[in-house]
Coordinates of C-alpha atoms in Angstrom, one line a residue:
K19 CA -212.6 166.3 138.5
F20 CA -209.0 165.4 137.5
E21 CA -210.2 163.5 134.5
E22 CA -212.5 166.3 133.5
T23 CA -209.6 168.8 133.7
R24 CA -207.3 166.4 131.8
N25 CA -209.9 166.0 129.0
Q26 CA -210.2 169.7 128.7
Q27 CA -206.4 170.0 128.3
V28 CA -206.4 167.3 125.7
L29 CA -209.2 169.0 123.7
K30 CA -207.2 172.3 123.8
V31 CA -204.1 170.5 122.4
I32 CA -206.2 168.9 119.6
A33 CA -207.9 172.1 118.7
N34 CA -204.6 174.0 118.2
L35 CA -202.7 173.1 115.0
A36 CA -199.3 174.1 116.3
K37 CA -199.7 172.3 119.7
F38 CA -201.0 169.2 118.0
I39 CA -198.2 169.0 115.4
S40 CA -195.7 169.4 118.3
R41 CA -197.0 166.0 119.6
L42 CA -196.4 164.2 116.3
K43 CA -193.4 162.0 115.5
I44 CA -191.8 161.1 112.2
K45 CA -189.1 158.7 111.0
S46 CA -185.8 160.4 110.3
K47 CA -183.7 159.7 107.2
Q48 CA -181.8 157.3 109.5
G49 CA -185.0 155.5 110.4
K50 CA -185.2 156.8 114.0
L51 CA -188.4 158.1 115.5
I52 CA -188.1 161.8 116.2
K53 CA -190.4 164.8 117.0
L54 CA -191.8 166.7 114.0
V55 CA -190.2 170.1 114.3
P56 CA -191.2 172.2 111.2
N57 CA -188.4 173.8 109.3
E58 CA -188.9 177.3 107.7
E59 CA -190.3 175.9 104.5
Q60 CA -192.8 173.7 106.3
V61 CA -194.0 176.7 108.4
Q62 CA -194.7 178.6 105.2
I63 CA -196.6 175.6 103.8
L64 CA -198.7 175.4 107.0
K65 CA -199.6 179.1 106.7
A66 CA -200.8 178.5 103.2
L67 CA -202.7 175.4 104.1
E68 CA -204.5 177.1 107.0
T69 CA -206.3 179.4 104.5
D70 CA -208.3 176.3 103.4
E71 CA -207.5 177.2 99.8
D72 CA -205.9 174.9 97.2
V73 CA -202.1 174.8 97.6
L74 CA -199.5 174.2 95.0
V75 CA -195.8 173.6 95.8
L76 CA -192.8 173.5 93.4
K77 CA -189.7 172.7 95.4
A78 CA -186.3 171.2 95.7
R79 CA -186.0 167.6 96.7
Q80 CA -186.4 166.4 100.3
I81 CA -187.5 169.6 102.0
G82 CA -190.3 167.8 103.9
S83 CA -193.3 169.3 101.9
S84 CA -195.2 166.0 101.7
T85 CA -194.6 165.3 105.4
I86 CA -195.9 168.7 106.6
M87 CA -198.9 168.4 104.3
C88 CA -199.7 165.0 105.8
A89 CA -199.3 166.5 109.3
Y90 CA -201.9 169.2 108.4
L91 CA -204.3 166.7 106.8
F92 CA -203.8 164.4 109.8
W93 CA -204.9 167.2 112.1
R94 CA -207.9 168.0 109.9
W95 CA -208.8 164.4 109.9
F96 CA -208.6 164.3 113.7
V97 CA -210.7 167.4 114.3
A98 CA -213.3 166.7 111.6
E99 CA -216.9 167.2 112.9
G100 CA -218.2 164.2 110.9
P101 CA -217.3 161.2 108.7
E102 CA -215.5 163.2 106.1
V103 CA -212.8 161.5 103.8
T104 CA -209.2 162.6 103.3
A105 CA -207.7 161.1 100.2
I106 CA -204.0 160.5 99.3
L107 CA -203.7 160.2 95.6
S108 CA -200.7 159.2 93.5
H109 CA -199.9 157.6 90.1
K110 CA -198.9 154.4 91.9
L111 CA -200.6 152.8 94.9
A112 CA -197.2 152.2 96.5
S113 CA -196.6 156.0 96.6
S114 CA -200.0 156.6 98.2
K115 CA -199.4 153.9 100.8
H116 CA -196.1 155.5 101.6
L117 CA -197.8 158.7 102.6
L118 CA -200.5 156.7 104.4
A119 CA -197.6 155.2 106.4
I120 CA -196.8 158.7 107.6
F121 CA -200.4 159.0 108.9
K122 CA -200.0 155.7 110.7
T123 CA -196.7 156.7 112.2
F124 CA -198.4 159.9 113.5
Y125 CA -201.3 158.1 115.0
H126 CA -199.5 155.1 116.6
N127 CA -196.9 157.3 118.2
L128 CA -199.3 159.9 119.6
P129 CA -199.1 160.4 123.4
N130 CA -201.1 157.8 125.2
Y131 CA -203.4 160.4 126.8
I132 CA -204.6 161.4 123.3
K133 CA -204.6 158.0 121.6
E134 CA -206.5 156.3 124.4
Q135 CA -209.4 158.8 124.1
F136 CA -209.5 158.7 120.3
P137 CA -209.1 155.1 119.1
L138 CA -209.4 153.8 115.6
S139 CA -212.5 152.0 114.5
A140 CA -210.8 150.5 111.5
E141 CA -207.3 150.1 109.9
N142 CA -206.0 148.3 106.9
A143 CA -203.4 148.5 104.2
T144 CA -205.1 151.4 102.4
S145 CA -207.2 153.2 105.0
M146 CA -207.7 154.3 108.6
T147 CA -210.9 155.4 110.3
L148 CA -211.3 157.2 113.6
A149 CA -214.0 156.0 116.1
H150 CA -215.1 159.4 117.5
N151 CA -216.0 161.1 114.3
G152 CA -216.0 158.4 111.6
A153 CA -213.5 160.4 109.6
E154 CA -211.5 158.3 107.1
V155 CA -208.1 158.6 105.3
I156 CA -207.7 156.5 102.2
A157 CA -204.8 155.8 99.9
V158 CA -205.8 155.5 96.2
S159 CA -203.9 155.4 92.9
A160 CA -204.3 156.2 89.2
E161 CA -203.6 152.5 88.5
G162 CA -207.0 151.4 89.7
H163 CA -209.8 150.9 87.2
G164 CA -212.6 153.3 88.1
G165 CA -211.5 153.6 91.7
L166 CA -210.8 157.3 91.5
R167 CA -214.4 158.0 90.6
S168 CA -215.9 155.9 93.4
F169 CA -215.5 158.3 96.3
T170 CA -216.0 161.9 97.4
C171 CA -213.6 163.6 99.8
R172 CA -213.1 166.8 101.7
R173 CA -209.4 167.1 101.2
L174 CA -207.0 165.5 98.7
I175 CA -203.2 165.4 98.3
I176 CA -201.4 164.6 95.1
S177 CA -197.7 164.0 95.6
E178 CA -195.1 164.3 92.8
F179 CA -197.8 165.5 90.4
A180 CA -195.2 166.3 87.7
F181 CA -194.4 162.6 87.3
A182 CA -198.0 161.3 87.0
P183 CA -199.0 159.7 83.7
N184 CA -202.2 161.3 82.3
A185 CA -201.8 164.1 84.9
D186 CA -204.6 166.3 83.5
E187 CA -207.1 163.4 83.8
L188 CA -205.8 162.7 87.3
K189 CA -206.4 166.3 88.3
A190 CA -209.8 166.4 86.7
T191 CA -210.9 163.3 88.6
A192 CA -209.5 164.6 91.8
L193 CA -211.5 167.9 91.4
S194 CA -214.6 165.8 90.7
A195 CA -214.1 163.8 93.9
L196 CA -213.4 167.0 95.9
N197 CA -216.4 169.1 94.8
D198 CA -215.4 172.3 96.7
G199 CA -212.9 170.7 98.9
Q200 CA -209.2 171.5 99.4
L201 CA -206.6 170.2 96.9
L202 CA -202.9 170.0 97.8
M203 CA -200.3 169.3 95.2
E204 CA -196.5 169.2 95.7
S205 CA -193.7 168.1 93.4
T206 CA -190.3 168.6 92.1
A207 CA -190.0 169.5 88.4
N208 CA -189.9 166.8 85.7
F209 CA -189.5 168.4 82.4
F210 CA -190.4 171.7 80.6
G211 CA -194.1 171.7 79.8
D212 CA -195.0 169.0 82.3
A213 CA -198.3 169.1 84.2
L214 CA -196.9 170.9 87.1
H215 CA -195.2 173.5 84.9
D216 CA -198.6 174.1 83.2
E217 CA -200.2 174.8 86.6
V218 CA -197.4 177.2 87.6
M219 CA -197.7 179.1 84.3
R220 CA -201.5 179.2 84.7
Y221 CA -201.0 180.7 88.1
H222 CA -198.7 183.4 86.8
R223 CA -201.2 184.3 84.1
G224 CA -203.9 184.7 86.7
E225 CA -205.9 181.8 85.4
S226 CA -206.0 179.8 88.7
D227 CA -206.5 180.5 92.4
W228 CA -203.7 178.5 93.9
Q229 CA -201.9 179.4 97.1
Y230 CA -198.6 178.9 95.2
L231 CA -195.2 178.4 96.8
F232 CA -191.8 177.9 95.3
F233 CA -188.8 176.8 97.4
P234 CA -185.3 177.1 95.9
W235 CA -182.7 174.7 97.3
F236 CA -180.7 177.4 99.1
D237 CA -183.7 178.1 101.4
H238 CA -183.3 174.7 103.0
S239 CA -180.9 175.0 106.0
E240 CA -179.6 171.4 105.6
Y241 CA -178.2 172.1 102.2
C242 CA -174.9 173.5 103.4
E243 CA -171.5 172.0 104.1
D244 CA -169.1 172.8 106.9
V245 CA -166.2 174.6 105.2
G246 CA -164.1 174.9 108.3
K247 CA -160.6 176.1 107.5
T248 CA -160.6 174.6 104.1
Q249 CA -159.2 176.9 101.4
L250 CA -161.5 176.8 98.5
T251 CA -161.1 178.2 95.0
W252 CA -164.4 178.9 93.1
T253 CA -164.9 178.8 89.4
L254 CA -166.3 181.9 87.6
E255 CA -169.7 180.1 87.2
E256 CA -169.7 179.4 91.0
R257 CA -168.9 183.0 91.8
D258 CA -171.7 184.1 89.5
A259 CA -174.2 181.8 91.3
Q260 CA -172.9 182.9 94.7
E261 CA -173.5 186.6 93.9
K262 CA -176.8 186.0 92.1
Y263 CA -178.4 184.0 95.0
N264 CA -176.3 185.4 97.9
L265 CA -174.9 181.9 98.7
S266 CA -172.5 181.3 101.6
D267 CA -169.3 179.3 101.0
G268 CA -170.9 176.4 102.8
Q269 CA -173.9 176.4 100.4
L270 CA -171.6 176.8 97.4
L271 CA -169.6 173.8 98.6
W272 CA -172.8 171.7 99.0
R273 CA -173.8 172.8 95.5
R274 CA -170.5 171.8 94.1
K275 CA -170.6 168.3 95.6
K276 CA -174.2 167.7 94.3
I277 CA -173.3 168.9 90.8
N278 CA -170.3 166.5 90.8
S279 CA -172.7 163.7 91.8
L280 CA -175.7 164.6 89.5
G281 CA -174.4 166.8 86.7
I282 CA -175.3 170.4 86.3
E283 CA -178.6 169.9 84.3
K284 CA -180.0 167.3 86.6
F285 CA -179.0 169.3 89.7
R286 CA -180.9 172.4 88.3
R287 CA -184.0 170.3 87.8
E288 CA -183.9 168.5 91.2
Y289 CA -182.5 171.4 93.2
P290 CA -183.5 174.5 91.3
A291 CA -182.5 178.0 92.4
S292 CA -185.4 179.5 90.4
E293 CA -188.4 178.4 88.4
E294 CA -186.4 179.0 85.2
E295 CA -183.7 176.5 86.4
A296 CA -186.4 173.9 87.3
Y297 CA -187.7 174.0 83.8
S298 CA -184.6 174.7 81.8
V299 CA -184.6 172.7 78.6
T300 CA -182.4 169.6 78.6
G301 CA -181.6 166.8 76.3
S302 CA -180.1 166.7 72.8
T303 CA -180.0 170.5 72.2
F304 CA -177.2 172.6 70.8
L305 CA -178.0 175.4 73.4
L306 CA -178.8 175.2 77.1
A307 CA -181.1 177.5 79.0
S308 CA -178.0 179.0 80.7
D309 CA -176.8 180.2 77.2
F310 CA -179.7 182.6 77.0
E311 CA -179.4 184.2 80.5
D312 CA -177.6 187.3 79.3
I313 CA -179.6 187.9 76.2
E314 CA -181.3 191.4 76.0
I315 CA -184.7 191.4 74.4
I316 CA -185.1 194.3 71.9
N317 CA -188.4 195.5 70.5
A318 CA -187.7 195.7 66.7
A319 CA -190.5 198.1 66.1
E320 CA -188.7 200.8 68.1
Y321 CA -185.9 200.7 65.5
G322 CA -188.2 201.0 62.5
V323 CA -187.9 197.3 61.6
N324 CA -191.0 195.7 60.2
V325 CA -191.5 192.1 61.2
F326 CA -193.9 190.0 59.1
V327 CA -195.3 186.8 60.4
E328 CA -197.3 184.5 58.1

């Protein structure tokens, strides 16, 4: 009777996404094993994922988007009713295996009362399979010859999509493998007009059905410094940014330190405050995107000016 009651409790935990995720562990930036406690951005991502629709995330660096997507996929893999496949896809196998390592950390650090009842039937460098349902998670890359066309899957994640060579072909192959499954893509920006930028623009034009999320850097609670009693003097540009994005002094100080380390243009790409900053044009240009922020667009026709375009 005790075992029966315990089994029922285990099944209740497994069936509930929030309860299941609260039992997962991850490695911290310091390499320590800690409980996965979703931050605000991760909670929003989970809500989007639970719709079972395709999810696209444009974000600042290191907010935990790939980790929470893996947690969601890990849960789906665990509760699958049959031998469905979850695929981790990246432009390099090392990147895919890095995400698979998150799956392995989740599994091997599950509470014993769960792990003992749900053992693996197979595990190797690029896959894991559960014994109770035959569900498999595999790590694949764009480097393989023909490998992307050799499987079908129920769910697929592409991490750092903006940096994938031949990204359009990669996406097409992923969709072919998925059929009507769920596609998850997350990335920081790379450059104006990259594959992720195209997807974001298609979403805004109403040409795609993504559950789309954008996370500016200042939404992440860790991106803030302790100002204490330090007397700080802000530049005019910093004051403008503070007013525009409602930044605290601690956030502004964190921003200053990052800009001093990365430079303003790289900071805006890797820690954007807006989509426009993420895809501001950089390089050997006479003018930067910031030079056009205060320009007012005027309809010449309203002033009786005829514009001829050949």
